[in-house]
mmCIF file of C-alpha atoms in Angstrom:
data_model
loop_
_atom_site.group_PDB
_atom_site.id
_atom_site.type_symbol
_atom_site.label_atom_id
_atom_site.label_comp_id
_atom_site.label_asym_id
_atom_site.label_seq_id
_atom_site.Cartn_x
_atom_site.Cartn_y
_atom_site.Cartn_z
ATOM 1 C CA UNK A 160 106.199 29.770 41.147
ATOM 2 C CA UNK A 161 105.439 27.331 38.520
ATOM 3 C CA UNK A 162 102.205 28.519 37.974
ATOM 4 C CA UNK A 163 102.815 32.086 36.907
ATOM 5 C CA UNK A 164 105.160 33.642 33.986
ATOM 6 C CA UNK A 165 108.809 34.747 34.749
ATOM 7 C CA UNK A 166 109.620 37.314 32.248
ATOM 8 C CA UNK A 167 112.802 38.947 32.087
ATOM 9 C CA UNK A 168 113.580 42.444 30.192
ATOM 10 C CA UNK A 169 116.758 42.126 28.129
ATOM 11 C CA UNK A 170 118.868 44.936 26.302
ATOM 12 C CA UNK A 171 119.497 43.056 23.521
ATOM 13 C CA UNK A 172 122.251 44.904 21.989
ATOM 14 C CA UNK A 173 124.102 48.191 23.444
ATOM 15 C CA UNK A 174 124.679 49.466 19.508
ATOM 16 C CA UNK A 175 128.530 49.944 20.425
ATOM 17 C CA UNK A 176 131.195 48.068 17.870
ATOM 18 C CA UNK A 177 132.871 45.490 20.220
ATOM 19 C CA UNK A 178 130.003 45.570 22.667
ATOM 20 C CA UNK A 179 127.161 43.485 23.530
ATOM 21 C CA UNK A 180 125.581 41.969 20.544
ATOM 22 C CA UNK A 181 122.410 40.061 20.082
ATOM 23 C CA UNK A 182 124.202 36.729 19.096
ATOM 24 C CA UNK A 183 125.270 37.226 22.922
ATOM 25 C CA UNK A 184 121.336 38.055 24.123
ATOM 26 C CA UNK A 185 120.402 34.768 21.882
ATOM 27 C CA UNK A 186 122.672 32.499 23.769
ATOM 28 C CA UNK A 187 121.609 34.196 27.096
ATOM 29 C CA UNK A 188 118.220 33.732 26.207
ATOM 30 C CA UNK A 189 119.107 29.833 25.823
ATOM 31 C CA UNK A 190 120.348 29.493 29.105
ATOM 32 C CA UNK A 191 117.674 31.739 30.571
ATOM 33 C CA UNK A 192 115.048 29.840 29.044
ATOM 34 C CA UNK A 193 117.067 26.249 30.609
ATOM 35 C CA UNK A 194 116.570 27.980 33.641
ATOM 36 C CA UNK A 195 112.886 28.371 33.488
ATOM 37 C CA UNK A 196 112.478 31.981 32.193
ATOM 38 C CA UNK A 197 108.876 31.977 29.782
ATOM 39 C CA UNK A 198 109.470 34.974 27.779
ATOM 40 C CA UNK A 199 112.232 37.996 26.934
ATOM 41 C CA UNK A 200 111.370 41.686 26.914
ATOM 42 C CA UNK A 201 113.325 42.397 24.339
ATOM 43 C CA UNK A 202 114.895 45.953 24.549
ATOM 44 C CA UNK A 203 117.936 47.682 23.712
ATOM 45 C CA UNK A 204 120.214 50.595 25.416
ATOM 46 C CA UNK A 205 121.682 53.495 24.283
ATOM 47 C CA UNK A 206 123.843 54.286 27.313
ATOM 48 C CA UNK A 207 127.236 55.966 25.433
ATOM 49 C CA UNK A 208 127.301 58.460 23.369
ATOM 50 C CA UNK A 209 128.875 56.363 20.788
ATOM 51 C CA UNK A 210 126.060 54.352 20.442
ATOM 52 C CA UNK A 211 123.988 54.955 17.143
ATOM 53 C CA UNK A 212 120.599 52.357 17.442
ATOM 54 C CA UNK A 213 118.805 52.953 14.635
ATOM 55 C CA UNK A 214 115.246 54.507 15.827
ATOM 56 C CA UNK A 215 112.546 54.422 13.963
ATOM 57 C CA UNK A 216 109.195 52.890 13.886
ATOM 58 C CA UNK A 217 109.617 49.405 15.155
ATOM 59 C CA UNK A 218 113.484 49.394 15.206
ATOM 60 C CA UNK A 219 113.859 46.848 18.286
ATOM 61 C CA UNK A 220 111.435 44.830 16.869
ATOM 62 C CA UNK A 221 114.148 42.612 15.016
ATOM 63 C CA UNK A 222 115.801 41.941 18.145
ATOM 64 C CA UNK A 223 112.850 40.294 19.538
ATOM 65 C CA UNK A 224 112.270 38.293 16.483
ATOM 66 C CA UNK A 225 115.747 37.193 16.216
ATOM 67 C CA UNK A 226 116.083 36.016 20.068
ATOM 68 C CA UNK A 227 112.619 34.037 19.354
ATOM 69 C CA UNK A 228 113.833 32.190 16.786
ATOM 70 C CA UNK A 229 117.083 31.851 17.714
ATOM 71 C CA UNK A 230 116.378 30.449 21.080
ATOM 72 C CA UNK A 231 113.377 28.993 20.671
ATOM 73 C CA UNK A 232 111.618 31.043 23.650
ATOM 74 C CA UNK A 233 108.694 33.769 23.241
ATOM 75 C CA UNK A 234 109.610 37.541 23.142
ATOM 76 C CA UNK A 235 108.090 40.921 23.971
ATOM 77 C CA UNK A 236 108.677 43.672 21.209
ATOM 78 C CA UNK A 237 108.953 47.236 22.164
ATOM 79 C CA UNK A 238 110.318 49.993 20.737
ATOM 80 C CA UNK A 239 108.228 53.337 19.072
ATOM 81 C CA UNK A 240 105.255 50.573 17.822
ATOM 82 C CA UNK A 241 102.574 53.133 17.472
ATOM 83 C CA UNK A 242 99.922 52.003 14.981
ATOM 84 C CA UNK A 243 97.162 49.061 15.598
ATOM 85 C CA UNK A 244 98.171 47.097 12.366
ATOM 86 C CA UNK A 245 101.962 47.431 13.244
ATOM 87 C CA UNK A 246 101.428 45.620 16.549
ATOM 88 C CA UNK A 247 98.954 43.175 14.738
ATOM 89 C CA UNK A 248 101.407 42.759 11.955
ATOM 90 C CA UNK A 249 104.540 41.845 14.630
ATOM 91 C CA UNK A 250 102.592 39.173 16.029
ATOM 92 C CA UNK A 251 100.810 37.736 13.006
ATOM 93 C CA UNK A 252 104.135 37.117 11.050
ATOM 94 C CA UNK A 253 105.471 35.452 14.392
ATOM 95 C CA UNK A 254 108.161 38.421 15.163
ATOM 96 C CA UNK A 255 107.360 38.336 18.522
ATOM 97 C CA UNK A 256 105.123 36.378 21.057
ATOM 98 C CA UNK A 257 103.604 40.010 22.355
ATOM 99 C CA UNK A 258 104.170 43.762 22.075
ATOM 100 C CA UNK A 259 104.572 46.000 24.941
ATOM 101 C CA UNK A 260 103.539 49.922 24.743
ATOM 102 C CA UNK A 261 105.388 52.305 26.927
ATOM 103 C CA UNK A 262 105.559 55.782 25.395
ATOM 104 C CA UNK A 263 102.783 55.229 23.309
ATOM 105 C CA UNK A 264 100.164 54.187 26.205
ATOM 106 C CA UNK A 265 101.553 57.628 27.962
ATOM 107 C CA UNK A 266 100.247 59.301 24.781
ATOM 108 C CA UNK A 267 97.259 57.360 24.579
ATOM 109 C CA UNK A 268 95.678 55.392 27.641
ATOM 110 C CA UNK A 269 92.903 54.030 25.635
ATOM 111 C CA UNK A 270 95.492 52.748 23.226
ATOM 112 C CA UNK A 271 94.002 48.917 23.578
ATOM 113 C CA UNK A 272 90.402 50.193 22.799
ATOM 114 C CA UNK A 273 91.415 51.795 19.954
ATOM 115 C CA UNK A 274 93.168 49.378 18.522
ATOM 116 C CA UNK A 275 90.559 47.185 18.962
ATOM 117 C CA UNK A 276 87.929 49.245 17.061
ATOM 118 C CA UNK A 277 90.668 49.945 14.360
ATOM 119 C CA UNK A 278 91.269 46.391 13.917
ATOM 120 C CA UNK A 279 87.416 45.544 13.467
ATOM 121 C CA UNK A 280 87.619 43.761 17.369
ATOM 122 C CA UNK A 281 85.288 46.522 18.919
ATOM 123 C CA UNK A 282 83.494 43.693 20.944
ATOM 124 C CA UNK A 283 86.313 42.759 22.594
ATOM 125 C CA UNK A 284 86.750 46.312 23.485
ATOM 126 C CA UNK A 285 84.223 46.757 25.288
ATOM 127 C CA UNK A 286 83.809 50.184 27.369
ATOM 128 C CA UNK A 287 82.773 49.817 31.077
ATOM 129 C CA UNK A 288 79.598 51.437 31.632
ATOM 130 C CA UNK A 289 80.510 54.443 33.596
ATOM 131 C CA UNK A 290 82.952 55.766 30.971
ATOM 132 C CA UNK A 291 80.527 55.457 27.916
ATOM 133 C CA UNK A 292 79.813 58.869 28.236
ATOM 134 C CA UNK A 293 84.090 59.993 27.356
ATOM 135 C CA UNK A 294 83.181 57.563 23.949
#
């Protein structure tokens, strides 16, 4: 419905030479976006062994910043973003529209309320009253 966000999680690029590239997510992104998608998960696969992505901290972050810009339609970055300032950082400098944890919130599940504190935003943190006593 009009009145709530369609989404849609993209692998941006398979990493294989001759393979799906993100100049082809960009232009899918365009015509997704015609269509009435809001935003692109951006992601990436590495489903053959020939596939080398380059992991690291952040490493599909580029991908989401690239299909923002070059189709003009907000992104979700994912990919090993770990640290409060990182995330801050990716959406601050306009890389992406939001970042999504996966991994990380396994790690963590108080993830957001750390980040919060670490980021000087305790108040919007705020701890429901019946778990004060785990802080």
């Amino acid at each position: 419905p009009d009145s709530l966000p369609l989404a849609v999680r993209l692998s941006a690029t398979d990493w294989l030479e001759g393979g799906w590239t993100i100049e082809d997510s960009v232009e899918l992104a365009r015509c997704l976006k015609d269509e009435g998608v809001d935003l692109i998960d951006c992601s990436s696969s590495a489903i053959h062994p020939a596939a080398k992505p380059p992991v690291g901290a952040g490493y599909q972050v580029p991908l989401a910043e690239q299909v923002r810009h070059g189709a003009g339609i907000a992104t979700a970055a994912v990919g090993m973003i770990t640290q409060p300032m990182q995330a801050d950082e990716i959406v601050r400098n306009g890389r992406a529209d939001v970042v999504l944890l996966g991994k990380e919130m396994l790690r963590d599940p108080y993830w957001p309320l750390h980040a919060a504190r670490k980021l000087h935003q305790a108040e919007a943190a705020a701890v429901p009253p019946q778990y004060l006593r785990a802080f």
